[in-house]
XYZ file of C-alpha atoms in Angstrom:
560
model
C 0.000 0.000 0.000
C 2.813 2.377 0.842
C 4.544 1.833 -2.481
C 1.350 2.201 -4.506
C 0.457 5.490 -2.844
C 3.999 6.823 -3.064
C 4.599 6.299 -6.767
C 1.332 7.618 -8.230
C 1.792 11.353 -7.593
C 1.864 13.564 -10.667
C 3.388 16.365 -8.596
C 6.009 16.518 -5.884
C 3.340 17.965 -3.603
C 1.296 14.784 -3.945
C 4.329 12.642 -3.142
C 4.966 14.731 -0.025
C 1.330 14.506 1.067
C 1.441 10.708 0.715
C 3.925 10.594 3.614
C 1.605 12.416 6.073
C 0.249 9.182 7.575
C 3.579 7.332 7.456
C 5.046 7.030 10.940
C 8.080 4.950 10.026
C 11.548 6.464 10.531
C 12.295 8.406 7.370
C 15.160 10.861 7.956
C 18.501 10.479 9.699
C 21.063 13.207 10.312
C 23.945 12.849 12.738
C 22.227 11.890 16.019
C 18.728 12.926 14.916
C 15.936 10.716 13.583
C 12.535 11.805 12.301
C 9.550 9.921 10.926
C 8.102 10.558 7.486
C 5.133 12.179 9.218
C 7.361 14.515 11.221
C 9.237 15.569 8.095
C 5.957 16.221 6.269
C 4.575 18.160 9.225
C 7.737 20.282 9.256
C 7.320 20.920 5.538
C 3.694 21.982 6.059
C 4.762 24.431 8.768
C 7.411 25.917 6.502
C 4.910 26.199 3.651
C 2.643 28.193 5.951
C 5.557 30.382 7.037
C 6.477 30.969 3.401
C 2.901 31.948 2.562
C 2.930 34.575 5.312
C 6.391 36.007 4.679
C 6.476 36.139 0.887
C 5.440 39.630 -0.281
C 2.334 39.788 -2.438
C 3.204 39.816 -6.122
C 6.717 38.438 -5.564
C 7.971 35.436 -7.514
C 7.299 32.286 -5.427
C 10.984 31.553 -4.959
C 13.006 30.878 -1.817
C 16.814 30.802 -1.916
C 18.370 28.054 0.202
C 21.996 28.410 1.296
C 22.490 25.340 3.486
C 24.618 22.279 3.914
C 22.827 18.921 3.765
C 20.855 19.382 6.979
C 17.223 18.305 7.613
C 16.163 21.857 6.765
C 17.047 21.342 3.092
C 14.632 18.480 2.262
C 11.961 20.087 4.433
C 12.196 23.319 2.434
C 12.082 21.338 -0.817
C 8.889 19.686 0.390
C 7.533 22.994 1.720
C 8.059 24.711 -1.613
C 6.302 21.858 -3.407
C 3.320 22.057 -1.044
C 3.113 25.846 -1.384
C 3.456 26.030 -5.165
C 6.856 27.687 -4.790
C 10.376 26.847 -5.940
C 13.671 26.355 -4.114
C 16.754 27.986 -5.603
C 19.793 26.080 -4.337
C 22.691 28.453 -3.645
C 26.281 27.269 -3.959
C 28.200 28.060 -0.727
C 31.527 28.145 -2.572
C 30.483 31.333 -4.365
C 31.681 34.563 -2.812
C 30.945 38.275 -2.646
C 29.246 39.883 -5.672
C 28.973 36.501 -7.429
C 27.033 35.046 -4.505
C 24.795 38.128 -4.346
C 24.216 37.884 -8.079
C 23.031 34.265 -7.774
C 20.541 35.105 -5.009
C 19.189 38.212 -6.728
C 19.024 36.526 -10.126
C 16.452 34.045 -8.806
C 14.287 36.965 -7.589
C 13.940 35.171 -4.254
C 12.639 37.405 -1.483
C 13.508 34.927 1.266
C 16.952 33.462 1.943
C 17.175 30.423 4.218
C 20.645 29.860 5.631
C 22.467 28.774 8.801
C 24.936 30.416 11.144
C 27.892 28.662 9.545
C 27.131 30.458 6.264
C 26.199 33.863 7.680
C 29.713 35.270 7.061
C 29.150 34.629 3.340
C 26.167 36.984 3.162
C 27.176 39.622 5.707
C 27.837 42.881 3.924
C 26.181 41.790 0.666
C 23.702 44.143 -0.955
C 20.526 42.043 -1.081
C 17.662 44.554 -1.326
C 14.248 43.163 -0.442
C 15.605 39.790 0.708
C 14.674 38.571 4.194
C 17.137 36.150 5.774
C 16.021 33.246 7.959
C 18.763 31.580 10.008
C 17.681 28.028 10.763
C 19.767 27.237 13.836
C 18.543 30.200 15.916
C 15.823 30.625 18.535
C 14.190 33.338 16.433
C 13.647 30.856 13.603
C 12.382 28.168 15.977
C 9.911 30.627 17.467
C 8.622 31.530 14.010
C 7.997 27.883 13.169
C 6.213 27.189 16.446
C 3.447 29.511 15.289
C 2.707 27.136 12.401
C 3.055 23.756 14.108
C -0.552 22.761 13.399
C -0.361 23.337 9.657
C -1.384 20.482 7.371
C -0.104 19.722 3.864
C -1.940 21.676 1.203
C -3.493 24.256 3.538
C -1.146 27.126 2.677
C -0.055 28.010 -0.845
C 1.500 31.013 -2.550
C 0.568 29.907 -6.075
C -1.533 27.146 -7.632
C 0.083 23.706 -7.267
C 0.087 22.215 -10.755
C 2.303 19.771 -12.673
C 3.843 22.727 -14.545
C 4.574 24.686 -11.362
C 8.256 25.458 -10.841
C 9.712 23.568 -7.892
C 13.480 23.897 -8.464
C 15.897 26.485 -9.801
C 19.306 24.875 -9.798
C 22.446 26.458 -11.105
C 24.529 24.770 -13.762
C 28.117 25.874 -14.127
C 30.043 26.450 -17.305
C 33.543 27.360 -18.366
C 32.501 30.929 -19.149
C 29.809 33.311 -17.975
C 27.693 33.356 -14.865
C 25.949 30.147 -13.744
C 22.535 29.583 -15.304
C 19.493 28.654 -13.202
C 17.774 25.691 -14.850
C 14.040 25.338 -14.259
C 12.555 22.072 -13.020
C 8.795 21.679 -12.641
C 6.857 19.507 -10.216
C 5.922 17.101 -13.009
C 9.508 16.624 -14.181
C 10.925 16.105 -10.698
C 8.154 13.717 -9.681
C 8.520 11.870 -12.995
C 12.277 11.534 -12.551
C 11.737 10.104 -9.076
C 9.193 7.547 -10.295
C 11.416 6.554 -13.223
C 14.409 5.903 -10.966
C 12.235 3.900 -8.572
C 11.406 1.548 -11.437
C 14.932 1.482 -12.843
C 16.679 0.708 -9.537
C 13.853 -1.194 -7.867
C 13.753 1.262 -4.951
C 11.688 -0.058 -2.018
C 10.022 1.676 0.933
C 12.472 -0.038 3.269
C 15.502 1.381 1.450
C 17.608 4.215 2.861
C 19.141 6.737 0.454
C 22.440 8.218 1.606
C 22.651 11.840 0.420
C 26.253 12.996 0.635
C 26.386 15.041 -2.585
C 25.422 18.715 -2.058
C 21.693 19.323 -2.238
C 22.076 22.693 -3.970
C 23.065 20.601 -7.000
C 20.554 18.821 -9.204
C 22.155 15.379 -8.784
C 21.355 15.008 -5.083
C 17.782 16.246 -5.437
C 16.766 14.640 -8.736
C 18.653 11.331 -8.531
C 18.688 10.709 -4.751
C 15.992 12.630 -2.856
C 13.233 12.389 -5.503
C 13.272 8.576 -5.917
C 13.354 8.163 -2.135
C 10.294 10.394 -1.861
C 8.529 8.593 -4.709
C 9.110 5.153 -3.153
C 8.517 6.180 0.437
C 12.129 5.303 1.266
C 14.147 7.029 3.974
C 17.028 9.455 3.533
C 20.208 9.822 5.553
C 22.020 13.139 5.227
C 25.707 13.936 5.373
C 26.373 17.660 5.886
C 29.223 17.515 3.375
C 30.828 14.662 1.495
C 33.558 12.871 3.415
C 35.415 9.936 1.904
C 36.785 8.854 5.285
C 33.319 8.869 6.909
C 31.445 7.311 3.986
C 31.512 3.646 4.995
C 30.845 4.372 8.676
C 27.799 6.450 7.712
C 26.509 3.771 5.343
C 26.693 1.180 8.103
C 25.290 3.499 10.760
C 22.204 4.385 8.727
C 21.875 0.998 6.976
C 22.009 2.858 3.660
C 21.282 0.882 0.512
C 21.576 3.516 -2.250
C 23.705 6.575 -2.944
C 24.545 8.905 -5.794
C 27.862 10.399 -6.810
C 29.275 12.900 -9.269
C 32.732 13.961 -10.291
C 35.641 12.427 -8.417
C 33.765 11.089 -5.387
C 34.442 7.462 -6.322
C 38.153 8.145 -6.763
C 38.275 9.720 -3.305
C 36.555 6.681 -1.798
C 39.002 4.342 -3.511
C 41.881 6.438 -2.204
C 40.936 5.683 1.431
C 42.874 3.009 3.297
C 41.476 -0.445 2.409
C 40.185 -2.645 5.235
C 39.466 -6.380 5.251
C 35.774 -5.785 6.020
C 35.085 -3.234 3.253
C 32.575 -5.695 1.763
C 30.610 -5.664 5.013
C 28.096 -2.935 4.146
C 24.386 -2.773 3.247
C 24.730 -0.864 -0.033
C 22.989 -2.318 -3.095
C 23.779 0.265 -5.742
C 25.520 3.540 -6.442
C 24.187 5.719 -9.259
C 26.084 8.560 -10.860
C 28.425 9.853 -13.508
C 32.134 10.115 -14.250
C 33.379 7.141 -12.228
C 34.760 5.445 -15.324
C 34.873 1.725 -16.085
C 38.188 1.136 -14.309
C 37.153 2.733 -11.021
C 33.692 1.164 -11.194
C 35.313 -2.262 -11.379
C 37.687 -1.434 -8.510
C 34.788 -0.173 -6.406
C 32.764 -3.336 -6.991
C 35.753 -5.532 -6.154
C 36.558 -3.674 -2.953
C 33.108 -2.817 -1.575
C 30.920 -5.389 -3.309
C 28.698 -2.593 -4.627
C 27.538 -2.228 -8.212
C 27.958 1.248 -9.687
C 25.481 2.191 -12.391
C 26.755 4.915 -14.667
C 23.955 6.986 -16.125
C 23.675 10.084 -18.220
C 21.148 12.860 -18.065
C 21.875 16.455 -18.937
C 21.434 18.717 -15.925
C 18.655 20.586 -17.693
C 16.729 17.404 -18.470
C 17.032 17.672 -22.245
C 18.459 14.221 -22.933
C 19.054 10.972 -21.100
C 20.714 7.630 -21.764
C 19.551 4.362 -20.258
C 21.893 1.530 -19.381
C 20.713 -1.967 -20.278
C 22.060 -5.409 -19.458
C 23.730 -5.735 -22.875
C 25.597 -2.396 -22.659
C 29.235 -3.088 -23.626
C 32.143 -2.040 -21.380
C 32.928 1.646 -21.679
C 29.509 2.593 -23.056
C 26.839 4.502 -21.142
C 23.874 2.848 -22.857
C 21.273 3.663 -25.471
C 18.925 6.586 -25.789
C 16.001 6.499 -23.381
C 12.830 5.424 -25.249
C 11.170 8.483 -26.723
C 14.399 10.447 -27.140
C 15.737 10.918 -30.673
C 19.406 11.239 -29.777
C 22.107 11.719 -32.366
C 25.840 12.433 -32.388
C 26.224 15.477 -34.608
C 29.046 17.512 -36.069
C 28.205 21.040 -34.818
C 29.845 22.659 -37.833
C 27.832 20.792 -40.477
C 24.726 19.785 -38.451
C 25.141 16.283 -39.914
C 25.214 13.019 -37.985
C 28.667 11.590 -37.326
C 29.469 8.116 -38.702
C 29.505 5.147 -36.305
C 32.649 4.494 -34.322
C 35.106 1.917 -35.619
C 37.276 -0.103 -33.236
C 40.296 -2.309 -33.762
C 40.642 -5.775 -32.231
C 41.907 -4.272 -28.975
C 38.966 -1.908 -28.635
C 40.808 1.231 -29.693
C 38.685 3.896 -31.394
C 40.047 4.262 -34.911
C 38.006 7.145 -36.288
C 37.610 9.502 -33.345
C 38.177 12.575 -35.497
C 34.981 11.944 -37.454
C 32.970 9.784 -35.008
C 33.061 12.155 -32.014
C 30.460 14.882 -32.037
C 27.993 16.687 -29.809
C 25.026 14.761 -28.454
C 21.729 16.330 -29.478
C 18.100 15.454 -28.918
C 16.267 15.939 -32.204
C 12.910 14.969 -30.732
C 10.692 16.422 -28.064
C 12.904 17.648 -25.251
C 11.979 17.838 -21.545
C 14.185 20.941 -21.268
C 12.177 23.595 -19.411
C 14.464 26.547 -19.933
C 16.647 28.771 -17.779
C 15.293 31.400 -15.442
C 15.398 34.857 -17.039
C 18.090 33.879 -19.561
C 16.774 33.840 -23.153
C 20.307 33.925 -24.575
C 21.181 30.676 -22.790
C 17.864 29.154 -23.897
C 18.654 29.998 -27.506
C 22.153 28.542 -27.230
C 20.795 25.307 -25.792
C 17.933 24.851 -28.259
C 18.958 25.536 -31.853
C 17.174 24.559 -35.054
C 14.552 22.832 -32.908
C 17.196 20.508 -31.408
C 18.443 20.332 -27.839
C 22.254 20.549 -27.780
C 23.721 18.936 -24.663
C 27.206 20.441 -24.811
C 28.628 16.935 -24.308
C 30.794 14.940 -26.679
C 29.856 11.350 -27.537
C 30.424 8.689 -30.136
C 28.055 5.877 -31.103
C 28.897 2.334 -32.162
C 27.159 0.409 -34.948
C 24.678 -1.108 -32.477
C 23.575 2.309 -31.221
C 25.388 2.303 -27.882
C 26.651 5.718 -26.817
C 30.087 6.454 -25.320
C 30.859 9.629 -23.366
C 33.855 11.574 -24.683
C 33.814 14.730 -22.551
C 32.446 18.250 -22.689
C 32.536 20.276 -25.868
C 35.079 22.568 -24.203
C 37.193 19.502 -23.326
C 37.988 18.729 -26.948
C 41.640 18.960 -27.942
C 43.043 19.388 -31.437
C 46.517 17.916 -31.680
C 48.311 17.874 -35.037
C 44.982 18.420 -36.821
C 43.320 15.494 -35.011
C 40.377 15.986 -32.655
C 40.752 14.220 -29.309
C 38.432 14.000 -26.324
C 39.889 14.585 -22.863
C 37.615 11.991 -21.260
C 38.999 9.223 -23.458
C 42.576 10.018 -22.487
C 41.582 10.262 -18.808
C 39.987 6.832 -19.012
C 43.281 5.361 -20.173
C 45.526 7.252 -17.733
C 43.280 6.273 -14.797
C 44.513 2.701 -15.217
C 47.850 3.750 -13.762
C 47.724 2.269 -10.285
C 49.774 5.054 -8.695
C 47.175 7.681 -9.613
C 44.193 8.406 -7.386
C 42.789 11.042 -9.757
C 43.488 12.166 -13.321
C 42.456 15.256 -15.294
C 43.309 15.896 -18.934
C 42.919 19.227 -20.719
C 44.363 21.284 -23.538
C 47.107 23.876 -23.430
C 47.877 25.872 -26.568
C 50.669 24.587 -28.774
C 53.329 27.265 -29.423
C 52.682 27.009 -33.162
C 49.183 25.661 -33.854
C 46.425 23.701 -32.180
C 46.782 22.176 -28.733
C 49.045 20.039 -26.630
C 47.865 17.476 -24.079
C 48.402 18.252 -20.410
C 47.476 15.924 -17.546
C 47.254 16.564 -13.833
C 47.885 13.507 -11.668
C 47.133 13.084 -7.982
C 49.068 10.144 -6.553
C 47.899 7.716 -3.887
C 49.255 8.407 -0.418
C 51.209 5.164 -0.491
C 52.715 5.809 -3.906
C 56.421 6.453 -4.132
C 57.786 9.555 -5.814
C 56.992 9.984 -9.490
C 59.095 7.810 -11.771
C 59.137 9.108 -15.362
C 60.496 5.819 -16.706
C 57.776 3.824 -14.951
C 55.088 6.145 -16.274
C 56.520 5.976 -19.795
C 56.480 2.177 -19.593
C 52.843 2.324 -18.501
C 51.969 4.535 -21.477
C 53.683 2.236 -23.945
C 51.710 -0.766 -22.652
C 48.274 0.782 -23.256
C 46.953 -0.644 -26.519
C 44.323 2.061 -27.028
C 46.567 5.065 -26.365
C 47.311 6.790 -29.636
C 50.597 8.682 -30.044
C 48.822 12.038 -30.162
C 47.093 11.276 -26.836
C 50.351 11.111 -24.892
C 50.596 14.096 -22.511
C 53.265 16.654 -23.259
C 53.000 18.041 -19.704
C 52.369 16.241 -16.405
C 51.403 18.267 -13.348
C 51.691 16.427 -10.019
C 49.399 17.494 -7.183
C 48.711 16.237 -3.679
C 44.988 16.736 -4.191
C 42.968 17.388 -7.315
C 41.317 20.846 -7.338
C 37.563 20.348 -7.480
C 34.372 22.361 -7.495
C 31.726 22.199 -4.774
C 30.145 19.220 -6.540
C 33.408 17.230 -6.574
C 33.983 17.798 -10.263
C 37.493 18.570 -11.393
C 38.027 22.325 -11.604
C 39.126 22.213 -15.235
C 38.844 25.931 -15.778
C 41.439 26.588 -13.078
C 43.712 23.836 -14.419
C 43.536 25.111 -17.986
C 44.177 28.692 -16.960
C 47.245 27.736 -14.950
C 48.592 25.370 -17.590
C 52.282 24.683 -17.098
C 52.703 27.980 -15.202
C 51.685 26.526 -11.856
C 53.273 26.100 -8.414
C 53.250 22.286 -8.538
C 55.983 20.101 -10.058
C 55.610 19.703 -13.822
C 57.293 17.070 -15.986
C 57.419 17.319 -19.764
C 58.978 16.047 -22.936
C 59.952 18.438 -25.688
C 59.311 15.876 -28.440
C 57.144 12.729 -28.431
C 60.220 10.480 -28.394
C 62.106 12.385 -25.680
C 61.959 11.137 -22.057
C 60.021 13.059 -19.436
C 62.086 15.485 -17.362
C 61.385 18.260 -14.857
C 60.081 21.497 -16.310
C 62.469 24.209 -15.134
C 62.314 28.030 -14.956
C 64.716 28.093 -17.882
C 62.344 25.868 -19.864
C 59.510 28.257 -19.076
C 61.503 31.267 -20.274
C 62.445 29.564 -23.549
C 58.910 28.283 -24.120
C 57.274 31.657 -23.546
C 59.699 33.137 -26.053
C 58.475 30.615 -28.630
C 54.855 31.597 -27.936
C 55.736 35.282 -28.383
C 57.548 34.596 -31.634
C 54.433 32.893 -32.999
C 52.054 35.556 -31.655
C 50.271 33.002 -29.425
C 51.258 34.108 -25.926
C 47.823 35.684 -25.402
C 46.247 32.212 -25.698
C 47.866 31.092 -22.447
C 45.689 31.377 -19.371
C 42.379 31.314 -21.232
């Protein structure tokens, strides 16, 4: 009965209301536990508070600047009940950029906590009222609404097309864009993932990815809500605390993005790593090598999926998906790999007997959805809308190639394409190969301008704690033993770091890496020609190299 009621809602509000009579434990955070009913009652109280505080005529938006505390899912549920939308605010933003994000959403209420108050003190936020959750003033406000029931207090009609999320997507240039997600899309995504992963009411979803990001809400919180499953919150991701949390909360499901899996694999192995209740991890960017290592060490299957942040395209993994592929297009999507310059479909990928892609230059293109797209637009950003939807097609901004059977392979972002000696390469493909090196805990590949024309390959490597100092001969031997590593894929520059620079969502901070290039404070190794051995990059090398860039009129390309 619980599952039937939970999965039928056409809106998030209906899914929230279905938990009103559910008195099972449903939320865990540190030493706190709450039932589904208590969480729903808290959401109803916050919906009533929102209805009273939001000025008449204001957009029904509330900005949420919080870590993963119980307040975050309660405000998500409150917004759904009230016909409002939560705008997740990234706490790594600072100063005018942070103020811009809040004001861009036109939110008139900002919900935050004392730990984040220093971020907003001194910011010019006209017309924005701040609520600080861990204060007596806030508690007193909520006490006035303790008797509220779901659906009693709204600020706008609650309909399938009502906005419920505004979540920022980052890019390599320009300010972050706030993607719109409606109640119908979020509820539909939750129901779809329930079916795909077989989520049960007795499951516990461990939410350790930041909830201001779409991944945690759409792929973790929404299916838990749709199935009537519980959620366990981690304030911020911690690789060292991951397994202890999973055992403590009896968690069965989690999501990940970016380098989270690499960080977990970099922790000290223990003989009882297999002793955990997890059934599945769902996310992106783990890579086939790390997914296999994770399954071997923890006994947990990782399911790599793909869905553009804005909802415009998705790929579904099936049992017959070959190694390295993401899957096929989700039924109903007309996905194609297209050459952006010609608007024509790229030919199928060709592989040699060892699985090496032979025609990457012509097979790799941008993934587009030529059919009906679920993309719901960006908030107050028609230029970004027009860039995303062109000629009636949804352009994902991601590079893929497709084999003859229709399986799709991720090849990176469009701004992660390199052109080396007139050949187009995808950074993600090179990263996949370099990640096989056992000494590396994390790998990032990106382009630096060639002094004459095109690009050169640069890689940043973070070594495992137990790894010895970098051995150029050992690394060269590793490169020569990789059957699918083409000669133009070999990095010209190697930057060695103790820890990979990442964004707030654990994705590699490629913009910072590209801008620094070989002019960085960390040790850099390089080879001047493809056949030369790697050696340390010295100040004298830098002086000579910059002179070559100046002679060719390309020095201004560095640091972009």
